[in-house]
PDB file of C-alpha atoms and ligand atoms in Angstrom:
ATOM      1  CA  UNK A  92     154.703  30.958  42.921  1.00 81.00           C
ATOM      2  CA  UNK A  93     156.987  31.538  45.891  1.00 93.00           C
ATOM      3  CA  UNK A  94     156.664  27.957  47.084  1.00 95.00           C
ATOM      4  CA  UNK A  95     155.872  24.826  45.091  1.00 96.00           C
ATOM      5  CA  UNK A  96     153.144  22.908  46.922  1.00 97.00           C
ATOM      6  CA  UNK A  97     153.393  19.124  46.604  1.00 97.00           C
ATOM      7  CA  UNK A  98     150.216  17.057  46.792  1.00 96.00           C
ATOM      8  CA  UNK A  99     150.161  13.379  47.839  1.00 96.00           C
ATOM      9  CA  UNK A 100     149.501  12.356  44.200  1.00 96.00           C
ATOM     10  CA  UNK A 101     152.713  14.134  43.069  1.00 97.00           C
ATOM     11  CA  UNK A 102     154.892  11.838  45.193  1.00 97.00           C
ATOM     12  CA  UNK A 103     156.579   9.030  43.250  1.00 97.00           C
ATOM     13  CA  UNK A 104     158.780   7.732  46.096  1.00 96.00           C
ATOM     14  CA  UNK A 105     159.811   9.026  49.545  1.00 95.00           C
ATOM     15  CA  UNK A 106     161.447  12.419  48.951  1.00 97.00           C
ATOM     16  CA  UNK A 107     160.684  12.431  45.203  1.00 98.00           C
ATOM     17  CA  UNK A 108     157.903  14.144  43.254  1.00 98.00           C
ATOM     18  CA  UNK A 109     156.769  14.608  39.662  1.00 98.00           C
ATOM     19  CA  UNK A 110     155.220  17.942  38.723  1.00 96.00           C
ATOM     20  CA  UNK A 111     152.935  18.514  35.707  1.00 96.00           C
ATOM     21  CA  UNK A 112     150.385  21.061  34.494  1.00 95.00           C
ATOM     22  CA  UNK A 113     150.283  24.665  35.728  1.00 94.00           C
ATOM     23  CA  UNK A 114     152.975  24.186  38.362  1.00 94.00           C
ATOM     24  CA  UNK A 115     155.337  22.651  35.782  1.00 94.00           C
ATOM     25  CA  UNK A 116     154.703  25.541  33.378  1.00 92.00           C
ATOM     26  CA  UNK A 117     155.370  28.020  36.187  1.00 89.00           C
ATOM     27  CA  UNK A 118     158.519  26.181  37.222  1.00 89.00           C
ATOM     28  CA  UNK A 119     159.729  26.535  33.634  1.00 88.00           C
ATOM     29  CA  UNK A 120     158.707  30.121  32.933  1.00 86.00           C
ATOM     30  CA  UNK A 121     158.820  31.876  36.320  1.00 80.00           C
ATOM     31  CA  UNK A 122     161.480  29.967  38.236  1.00 78.00           C
ATOM     32  CA  UNK A 123     163.296  29.115  34.952  1.00 81.00           C
ATOM     33  CA  UNK A 124     163.774  25.623  36.243  1.00 82.00           C
ATOM     34  CA  UNK A 125     166.664  23.520  34.963  1.00 88.00           C
ATOM     35  CA  UNK A 126     168.301  20.372  36.257  1.00 93.00           C
ATOM     36  CA  UNK A 127     170.137  21.087  39.521  1.00 93.00           C
ATOM     37  CA  UNK A 128     168.106  24.211  40.374  1.00 92.00           C
ATOM     38  CA  UNK A 129     166.719  24.449  43.912  1.00 94.00           C
ATOM     39  CA  UNK A 130     163.315  25.795  44.862  1.00 93.00           C
ATOM     40  CA  UNK A 131     161.257  26.215  47.983  1.00 96.00           C
ATOM     41  CA  UNK A 132     158.650  23.443  48.390  1.00 97.00           C
ATOM     42  CA  UNK A 133     155.918  22.544  50.864  1.00 98.00           C
ATOM     43  CA  UNK A 134     154.104  19.292  51.473  1.00 98.00           C
ATOM     44  CA  UNK A 135     150.364  19.924  51.411  1.00 97.00           C
ATOM     45  CA  UNK A 136     149.216  20.144  55.045  1.00 97.00           C
ATOM     46  CA  UNK A 137     152.768  19.311  56.148  1.00 97.00           C
ATOM     47  CA  UNK A 138     156.194  20.912  56.412  1.00 98.00           C
ATOM     48  CA  UNK A 139     158.228  23.283  54.256  1.00 98.00           C
ATOM     49  CA  UNK A 140     161.632  22.611  52.739  1.00 98.00           C
ATOM     50  CA  UNK A 141     163.627  22.649  49.512  1.00 97.00           C
ATOM     51  CA  UNK A 142     163.563  20.608  46.327  1.00 97.00           C
ATOM     52  CA  UNK A 143     166.207  20.082  43.652  1.00 96.00           C
ATOM     53  CA  UNK A 144     165.179  19.446  40.060  1.00 95.00           C
ATOM     54  CA  UNK A 145     166.649  16.151  38.860  1.00 96.00           C
ATOM     55  CA  UNK A 146     165.072  15.879  35.403  1.00 95.00           C
ATOM     56  CA  UNK A 147     162.982  17.975  33.045  1.00 93.00           C
ATOM     57  CA  UNK A 148     160.758  16.556  30.291  1.00 93.00           C
ATOM     58  CA  UNK A 149     158.483  18.360  27.838  1.00 92.00           C
ATOM     59  CA  UNK A 150     155.478  18.122  30.223  1.00 94.00           C
ATOM     60  CA  UNK A 151     156.882  17.329  33.630  1.00 95.00           C
ATOM     61  CA  UNK A 152     159.758  17.784  36.052  1.00 96.00           C
ATOM     62  CA  UNK A 153     161.092  15.343  38.630  1.00 97.00           C
ATOM     63  CA  UNK A 154     162.487  16.639  41.863  1.00 96.00           C
ATOM     64  CA  UNK A 155     164.049  15.413  45.067  1.00 98.00           C
ATOM     65  CA  UNK A 156     163.000  17.232  48.194  1.00 98.00           C
ATOM     66  CA  UNK A 157     163.416  17.434  51.944  1.00 98.00           C
ATOM     67  CA  UNK A 158     160.625  19.035  53.989  1.00 98.00           C
ATOM     68  CA  UNK A 159     161.450  19.385  57.680  1.00 97.00           C
ATOM     69  CA  UNK A 160     160.594  22.996  58.556  1.00 98.00           C
ATOM     70  CA  UNK A 161     157.240  23.461  60.334  1.00 98.00           C
ATOM     71  CA  UNK A 162     154.706  25.675  58.531  1.00 97.00           C
ATOM     72  CA  UNK A 163     154.165  29.239  59.775  1.00 97.00           C
ATOM     73  CA  UNK A 164     151.779  29.425  62.754  1.00 97.00           C
ATOM     74  CA  UNK A 165     148.119  29.815  61.776  1.00 97.00           C
ATOM     75  CA  UNK A 166     146.378  33.119  62.418  1.00 98.00           C
ATOM     76  CA  UNK A 167     144.256  33.072  65.594  1.00 98.00           C
ATOM     77  CA  UNK A 168     141.585  34.881  63.570  1.00 98.00           C
ATOM     78  CA  UNK A 169     138.703  33.193  61.731  1.00 98.00           C
ATOM     79  CA  UNK A 170     136.610  35.191  59.308  1.00 98.00           C
ATOM     80  CA  UNK A 171     132.864  35.428  58.779  1.00 98.00           C
ATOM     81  CA  UNK A 172     132.121  37.565  55.741  1.00 98.00           C
ATOM     82  CA  UNK A 173     128.964  38.333  53.803  1.00 98.00           C
ATOM     83  CA  UNK A 174     129.453  36.902  50.307  1.00 98.00           C
ATOM     84  CA  UNK A 175     130.876  39.736  48.204  1.00 97.00           C
ATOM     85  CA  UNK A 176     130.572  40.114  44.400  1.00 97.00           C
ATOM     86  CA  UNK A 177     132.540  37.377  42.592  1.00 97.00           C
ATOM     87  CA  UNK A 178     135.675  39.428  41.795  1.00 96.00           C
ATOM     88  CA  UNK A 179     135.856  40.643  45.391  1.00 97.00           C
ATOM     89  CA  UNK A 180     135.287  37.079  46.606  1.00 98.00           C
ATOM     90  CA  UNK A 181     138.604  36.045  45.041  1.00 97.00           C
ATOM     91  CA  UNK A 182     140.367  39.063  46.537  1.00 97.00           C
ATOM     92  CA  UNK A 183     138.944  38.388  50.007  1.00 98.00           C
ATOM     93  CA  UNK A 184     140.005  34.764  49.722  1.00 98.00           C
ATOM     94  CA  UNK A 185     143.583  35.811  48.907  1.00 98.00           C
ATOM     95  CA  UNK A 186     143.686  38.506  51.609  1.00 97.00           C
ATOM     96  CA  UNK A 187     142.577  36.024  54.266  1.00 98.00           C
ATOM     97  CA  UNK A 188     144.505  32.925  53.179  1.00 98.00           C
ATOM     98  CA  UNK A 189     147.736  34.888  52.668  1.00 97.00           C
ATOM     99  CA  UNK A 190     147.419  36.210  56.215  1.00 97.00           C
ATOM    100  CA  UNK A 191     147.174  32.710  57.625  1.00 98.00           C
ATOM    101  CA  UNK A 192     143.415  32.571  58.286  1.00 98.00           C
ATOM    102  CA  UNK A 193     142.434  28.894  58.501  1.00 98.00           C
ATOM    103  CA  UNK A 194     138.672  29.115  58.774  1.00 98.00           C
ATOM    104  CA  UNK A 195     136.390  31.277  56.638  1.00 98.00           C
ATOM    105  CA  UNK A 196     132.603  31.322  56.367  1.00 98.00           C
ATOM    106  CA  UNK A 197     131.033  33.162  53.452  1.00 98.00           C
ATOM    107  CA  UNK A 198     127.490  33.891  54.559  1.00 98.00           C
ATOM    108  CA  UNK A 199     124.247  35.205  53.203  1.00 97.00           C
ATOM    109  CA  UNK A 200     122.815  38.539  54.295  1.00 98.00           C
ATOM    110  CA  UNK A 201     119.863  40.658  53.157  1.00 97.00           C
ATOM    111  CA  UNK A 202     122.094  42.789  50.897  1.00 97.00           C
ATOM    112  CA  UNK A 203     123.982  39.901  49.271  1.00 97.00           C
ATOM    113  CA  UNK A 204     122.798  39.587  45.634  1.00 96.00           C
ATOM    114  CA  UNK A 205     121.253  36.138  45.145  1.00 96.00           C
ATOM    115  CA  UNK A 206     123.075  35.749  41.790  1.00 97.00           C
ATOM    116  CA  UNK A 207     126.482  35.819  43.559  1.00 97.00           C
ATOM    117  CA  UNK A 208     125.801  32.307  44.876  1.00 98.00           C
ATOM    118  CA  UNK A 209     125.824  30.894  41.322  1.00 97.00           C
ATOM    119  CA  UNK A 210     129.155  32.435  40.312  1.00 97.00           C
ATOM    120  CA  UNK A 211     131.631  29.971  38.718  1.00 97.00           C
ATOM    121  CA  UNK A 212     134.263  31.318  41.138  1.00 97.00           C
ATOM    122  CA  UNK A 213     132.371  29.627  43.979  1.00 97.00           C
ATOM    123  CA  UNK A 214     132.596  26.155  42.426  1.00 97.00           C
ATOM    124  CA  UNK A 215     134.692  23.801  44.525  1.00 96.00           C
ATOM    125  CA  UNK A 216     137.466  23.367  41.930  1.00 97.00           C
ATOM    126  CA  UNK A 217     137.748  27.124  41.379  1.00 97.00           C
ATOM    127  CA  UNK A 218     137.945  27.797  45.128  1.00 98.00           C
ATOM    128  CA  UNK A 219     140.578  25.075  45.609  1.00 97.00           C
ATOM    129  CA  UNK A 220     142.665  26.466  42.749  1.00 96.00           C
ATOM    130  CA  UNK A 221     142.513  30.004  44.171  1.00 97.00           C
ATOM    131  CA  UNK A 222     143.384  28.748  47.663  1.00 98.00           C
ATOM    132  CA  UNK A 223     146.388  26.892  46.210  1.00 97.00           C
ATOM    133  CA  UNK A 224     147.588  30.074  44.476  1.00 97.00           C
ATOM    134  CA  UNK A 225     147.263  31.990  47.738  1.00 98.00           C
ATOM    135  CA  UNK A 226     149.130  29.314  49.738  1.00 98.00           C
ATOM    136  CA  UNK A 227     151.891  29.237  47.103  1.00 97.00           C
ATOM    137  CA  UNK A 228     152.086  33.022  47.304  1.00 96.00           C
ATOM    138  CA  UNK A 229     152.508  33.129  51.089  1.00 97.00           C
ATOM    139  CA  UNK A 230     154.593  29.934  51.477  1.00 97.00           C
ATOM    140  CA  UNK A 231     152.135  28.194  53.787  1.00 98.00           C
ATOM    141  CA  UNK A 232     151.306  24.554  52.937  1.00 98.00           C
ATOM    142  CA  UNK A 233     148.359  24.251  55.331  1.00 98.00           C
ATOM    143  CA  UNK A 234     144.918  24.406  53.672  1.00 98.00           C
ATOM    144  CA  UNK A 235     142.189  26.559  55.211  1.00 98.00           C
ATOM    145  CA  UNK A 236     138.626  25.357  55.715  1.00 98.00           C
ATOM    146  CA  UNK A 237     136.242  27.400  53.560  1.00 98.00           C
ATOM    147  CA  UNK A 238     132.525  27.135  54.190  1.00 98.00           C
ATOM    148  CA  UNK A 239     129.388  28.696  52.743  1.00 98.00           C
ATOM    149  CA  UNK A 240     126.154  29.407  54.621  1.00 98.00           C
ATOM    150  CA  UNK A 241     123.146  30.498  52.602  1.00 97.00           C
ATOM    151  CA  UNK A 242     120.858  31.002  55.602  1.00 97.00           C
ATOM    152  CA  UNK A 243     121.808  33.900  57.894  1.00 98.00           C
ATOM    153  CA  UNK A 244     119.515  33.261  60.884  1.00 97.00           C
ATOM    154  CA  UNK A 245     120.255  29.546  61.482  1.00 97.00           C
ATOM    155  CA  UNK A 246     123.976  30.260  61.163  1.00 98.00           C
ATOM    156  CA  UNK A 247     123.891  33.120  63.695  1.00 98.00           C
ATOM    157  CA  UNK A 248     121.500  31.388  66.081  1.00 97.00           C
ATOM    158  CA  UNK A 249     122.532  27.733  65.879  1.00 97.00           C
ATOM    159  CA  UNK A 250     126.192  27.660  64.859  1.00 97.00           C
ATOM    160  CA  UNK A 251     127.840  30.880  65.946  1.00 98.00           C
ATOM    161  CA  UNK A 252     127.207  30.483  69.717  1.00 97.00           C
ATOM    162  CA  UNK A 253     129.215  27.236  69.668  1.00 97.00           C
ATOM    163  CA  UNK A 254     131.986  28.840  67.614  1.00 98.00           C
ATOM    164  CA  UNK A 255     132.300  31.690  70.111  1.00 97.00           C
ATOM    165  CA  UNK A 256     133.106  29.547  73.145  1.00 97.00           C
ATOM    166  CA  UNK A 257     136.524  30.745  74.369  1.00 96.00           C
ATOM    167  CA  UNK A 258     136.722  33.114  71.417  1.00 98.00           C
ATOM    168  CA  UNK A 259     136.663  36.911  71.091  1.00 98.00           C
ATOM    169  CA  UNK A 260     134.324  38.257  68.430  1.00 98.00           C
ATOM    170  CA  UNK A 261     134.413  41.553  66.536  1.00 98.00           C
ATOM    171  CA  UNK A 262     132.250  43.039  63.817  1.00 98.00           C
ATOM    172  CA  UNK A 263     133.918  45.495  61.429  1.00 98.00           C
ATOM    173  CA  UNK A 264     131.719  48.592  61.305  1.00 97.00           C
ATOM    174  CA  UNK A 265     132.749  52.069  60.107  1.00 96.00           C
ATOM    175  CA  UNK A 266     130.362  53.510  62.722  1.00 94.00           C
ATOM    176  CA  UNK A 267     131.719  51.285  65.508  1.00 94.00           C
ATOM    177  CA  UNK A 268     132.750  53.021  68.707  1.00 89.00           C
ATOM    178  CA  UNK A 269     135.652  50.763  69.688  1.00 95.00           C
ATOM    179  CA  UNK A 270     139.012  50.761  67.911  1.00 96.00           C
ATOM    180  CA  UNK A 271     140.143  47.582  66.176  1.00 97.00           C
ATOM    181  CA  UNK A 272     142.353  45.555  68.551  1.00 97.00           C
ATOM    182  CA  UNK A 273     145.888  45.076  67.306  1.00 97.00           C
ATOM    183  CA  UNK A 274     147.920  41.874  67.311  1.00 96.00           C
ATOM    184  CA  UNK A 275     145.381  39.634  69.009  1.00 97.00           C
ATOM    185  CA  UNK A 276     146.690  36.452  70.570  1.00 95.00           C
ATOM    186  CA  UNK A 277     143.444  34.778  71.668  1.00 97.00           C
ATOM    187  CA  UNK A 278     141.208  32.862  69.240  1.00 98.00           C
ATOM    188  CA  UNK A 279     139.124  35.538  67.517  1.00 98.00           C
ATOM    189  CA  UNK A 280     136.305  35.692  64.994  1.00 98.00           C
ATOM    190  CA  UNK A 281     136.051  38.759  62.779  1.00 98.00           C
ATOM    191  CA  UNK A 282     132.821  39.482  60.890  1.00 98.00           C
ATOM    192  CA  UNK A 283     132.643  41.724  57.825  1.00 98.00           C
ATOM    193  CA  UNK A 284     129.477  42.956  56.146  1.00 98.00           C
ATOM    194  CA  UNK A 285     128.276  43.081  52.525  1.00 97.00           C
ATOM    195  CA  UNK A 286     128.604  46.008  50.123  1.00 93.00           C
ATOM    196  CA  UNK A 287     125.553  47.746  51.551  1.00 93.00           C
ATOM    197  CA  UNK A 288     126.406  46.788  55.141  1.00 96.00           C
ATOM    198  CA  UNK A 289     124.441  44.457  57.420  1.00 97.00           C
ATOM    199  CA  UNK A 290     120.838  45.494  58.182  1.00 97.00           C
ATOM    200  CA  UNK A 291     119.911  46.689  61.690  1.00 97.00           C
ATOM    201  CA  UNK A 292     118.361  43.261  62.314  1.00 98.00           C
ATOM    202  CA  UNK A 293     121.566  41.485  61.250  1.00 98.00           C
ATOM    203  CA  UNK A 294     123.762  43.837  63.290  1.00 97.00           C
ATOM    204  CA  UNK A 295     121.472  43.102  66.250  1.00 97.00           C
ATOM    205  CA  UNK A 296     121.959  39.356  65.760  1.00 98.00           C
ATOM    206  CA  UNK A 297     125.755  39.774  65.797  1.00 98.00           C
ATOM    207  CA  UNK A 298     125.512  41.915  68.956  1.00 97.00           C
ATOM    208  CA  UNK A 299     123.204  39.360  70.640  1.00 97.00           C
ATOM    209  CA  UNK A 300     125.738  36.631  69.827  1.00 97.00           C
ATOM    210  CA  UNK A 301     128.468  38.682  71.563  1.00 97.00           C
ATOM    211  CA  UNK A 302     130.234  40.533  68.714  1.00 98.00           C
ATOM    212  CA  UNK A 303     131.622  43.999  69.510  1.00 97.00           C
ATOM    213  CA  UNK A 304     131.578  46.627  66.739  1.00 97.00           C
ATOM    214  CA  UNK A 305     135.055  47.890  65.911  1.00 98.00           C
ATOM    215  CA  UNK A 306     136.036  50.615  63.473  1.00 97.00           C
ATOM    216  CA  UNK A 307     139.099  51.505  61.446  1.00 97.00           C
ATOM    217  CA  UNK A 308     137.716  55.038  61.119  1.00 95.00           C
ATOM    218  CA  UNK A 309     134.777  56.697  59.401  1.00 94.00           C
ATOM    219  CA  UNK A 310     136.013  55.944  55.873  1.00 96.00           C
ATOM    220  CA  UNK A 311     133.954  53.114  54.398  1.00 97.00           C
ATOM    221  CA  UNK A 312     136.211  50.518  52.789  1.00 97.00           C
ATOM    222  CA  UNK A 313     135.204  47.910  50.227  1.00 96.00           C
ATOM    223  CA  UNK A 314     134.873  44.413  51.698  1.00 95.00           C
ATOM    224  CA  UNK A 315     138.171  43.192  50.244  1.00 96.00           C
ATOM    225  CA  UNK A 316     140.118  46.193  51.544  1.00 97.00           C
ATOM    226  CA  UNK A 317     138.315  46.060  54.890  1.00 97.00           C
ATOM    227  CA  UNK A 318     139.302  42.365  55.164  1.00 98.00           C
ATOM    228  CA  UNK A 319     142.955  43.111  54.348  1.00 97.00           C
ATOM    229  CA  UNK A 320     143.132  46.154  56.652  1.00 97.00           C
ATOM    230  CA  UNK A 321     141.306  44.572  59.597  1.00 98.00           C
ATOM    231  CA  UNK A 322     143.301  41.333  59.413  1.00 98.00           C
ATOM    232  CA  UNK A 323     146.533  43.306  58.998  1.00 97.00           C
ATOM    233  CA  UNK A 324     145.794  45.235  62.184  1.00 97.00           C
ATOM    234  CA  UNK A 325     144.611  42.238  64.187  1.00 97.00           C
ATOM    235  CA  UNK A 326     147.040  39.506  63.108  1.00 97.00           C
ATOM    236  CA  UNK A 327     149.891  38.984  65.578  1.00 94.00           C
ATOM    237  CA  UNK A 328     152.565  38.426  62.928  1.00 83.00           C
ATOM    238  CA  UNK A 329     151.709  41.378  60.659  1.00 72.00           C
TER     239      UNK A 329
HETATM  240  N1  SAM B 234     127.432  51.192  53.974  1.00 86.86           N
HETATM  241  C1  SAM B 234     128.054  50.077  54.604  1.00 86.86           C
HETATM  242  C2  SAM B 234     128.327  50.345  56.090  1.00 86.86           C
HETATM  243  O1  SAM B 234     128.342  51.511  56.470  1.00 86.86           O
HETATM  244  O2  SAM B 234     128.559  49.397  56.861  1.00 86.86           O
HETATM  245  C3  SAM B 234     129.356  49.792  53.892  1.00 86.86           C
HETATM  246  C4  SAM B 234     129.747  48.412  53.906  1.00 86.86           C
HETATM  247  S1  SAM B 234     131.459  48.134  53.490  1.00 86.86           S
HETATM  248  C5  SAM B 234     131.451  48.305  51.762  1.00 86.86           C
HETATM  249  C6  SAM B 234     131.619  46.414  53.776  1.00 86.86           C
HETATM  250  C7  SAM B 234     132.061  46.015  55.147  1.00 86.86           C
HETATM  251  O3  SAM B 234     133.436  46.327  55.328  1.00 86.86           O
HETATM  252  C8  SAM B 234     131.374  46.683  56.313  1.00 86.86           C
HETATM  253  O4  SAM B 234     130.126  46.091  56.588  1.00 86.86           O
HETATM  254  C9  SAM B 234     132.383  46.475  57.437  1.00 86.86           C
HETATM  255  O5  SAM B 234     132.256  45.178  57.993  1.00 86.86           O
HETATM  256  C10 SAM B 234     133.695  46.590  56.710  1.00 86.86           C
HETATM  257  N2  SAM B 234     134.245  47.956  56.806  1.00 86.86           N
HETATM  258  C11 SAM B 234     134.308  48.869  55.821  1.00 86.86           C
HETATM  259  N3  SAM B 234     134.894  50.008  56.266  1.00 86.86           N
HETATM  260  C12 SAM B 234     135.215  49.792  57.560  1.00 86.86           C
HETATM  261  C13 SAM B 234     135.819  50.582  58.577  1.00 86.86           C
HETATM  262  N4  SAM B 234     136.218  51.840  58.345  1.00 86.86           N
HETATM  263  N5  SAM B 234     135.985  50.051  59.809  1.00 86.86           N
HETATM  264  C14 SAM B 234     135.564  48.775  60.065  1.00 86.86           C
HETATM  265  N6  SAM B 234     134.986  47.989  59.151  1.00 86.86           N
HETATM  266  C15 SAM B 234     134.811  48.472  57.914  1.00 86.86           C
END
């Protein structure tokens, strides 16, 4: 936990918060919190700053804080990714959130196993917890919007055209002929396929919508590594 994120329900008075549960345990064991110790804090969906621990109980800590530093700028890149297997889902989530991506759609595709959609890791509480861990890791208090689309065709035909207005769009593809653009500054949507890749039909739908196939080279990377590598190349502040 590089930054303690404060939620509205933690606030006990202006500039004061009470921390319990996992964050309190981490304060104690990782940051070795004691009265007077300072730590980096962030107000959920607000600014960053510092807190000072003013009291420690057996189950909670009280701190005073000042948050007046704006959060890091969001990535201009949004991500559309075919739902990967559950363990990879968590890794993709971390790779994207820690690189400042603020909008992610996990979508269905012919080669996405139906059982993945029932994974406990996709439950709302589990996703929120993982997002919080990622935001704490990268010291960014601003929550991303995570969405799931279980129908490929309506998403590509009905939603994506609206999302692409004023936006560049790229599809990661080991066989792509264009190189991956580096340090993009315009709003951009990046699409990444499932373990077996998108079908020809699905690739055609992305092309019809205006996506250009870009490649990091002929080596085929797993979805989570492709997400990290593509975002690392494309993000302006990486
Ligand atoms: N057999 C599939 C194929 O050739 O597309 C492999 C899919 S790969 C496990 C999952 C996704 O990661 C791909 O659909 C693509 O979006 C992305 N990816 C993997 N390697 C890549 C590379 N070298 N360049 C660009 N994207 C890549």
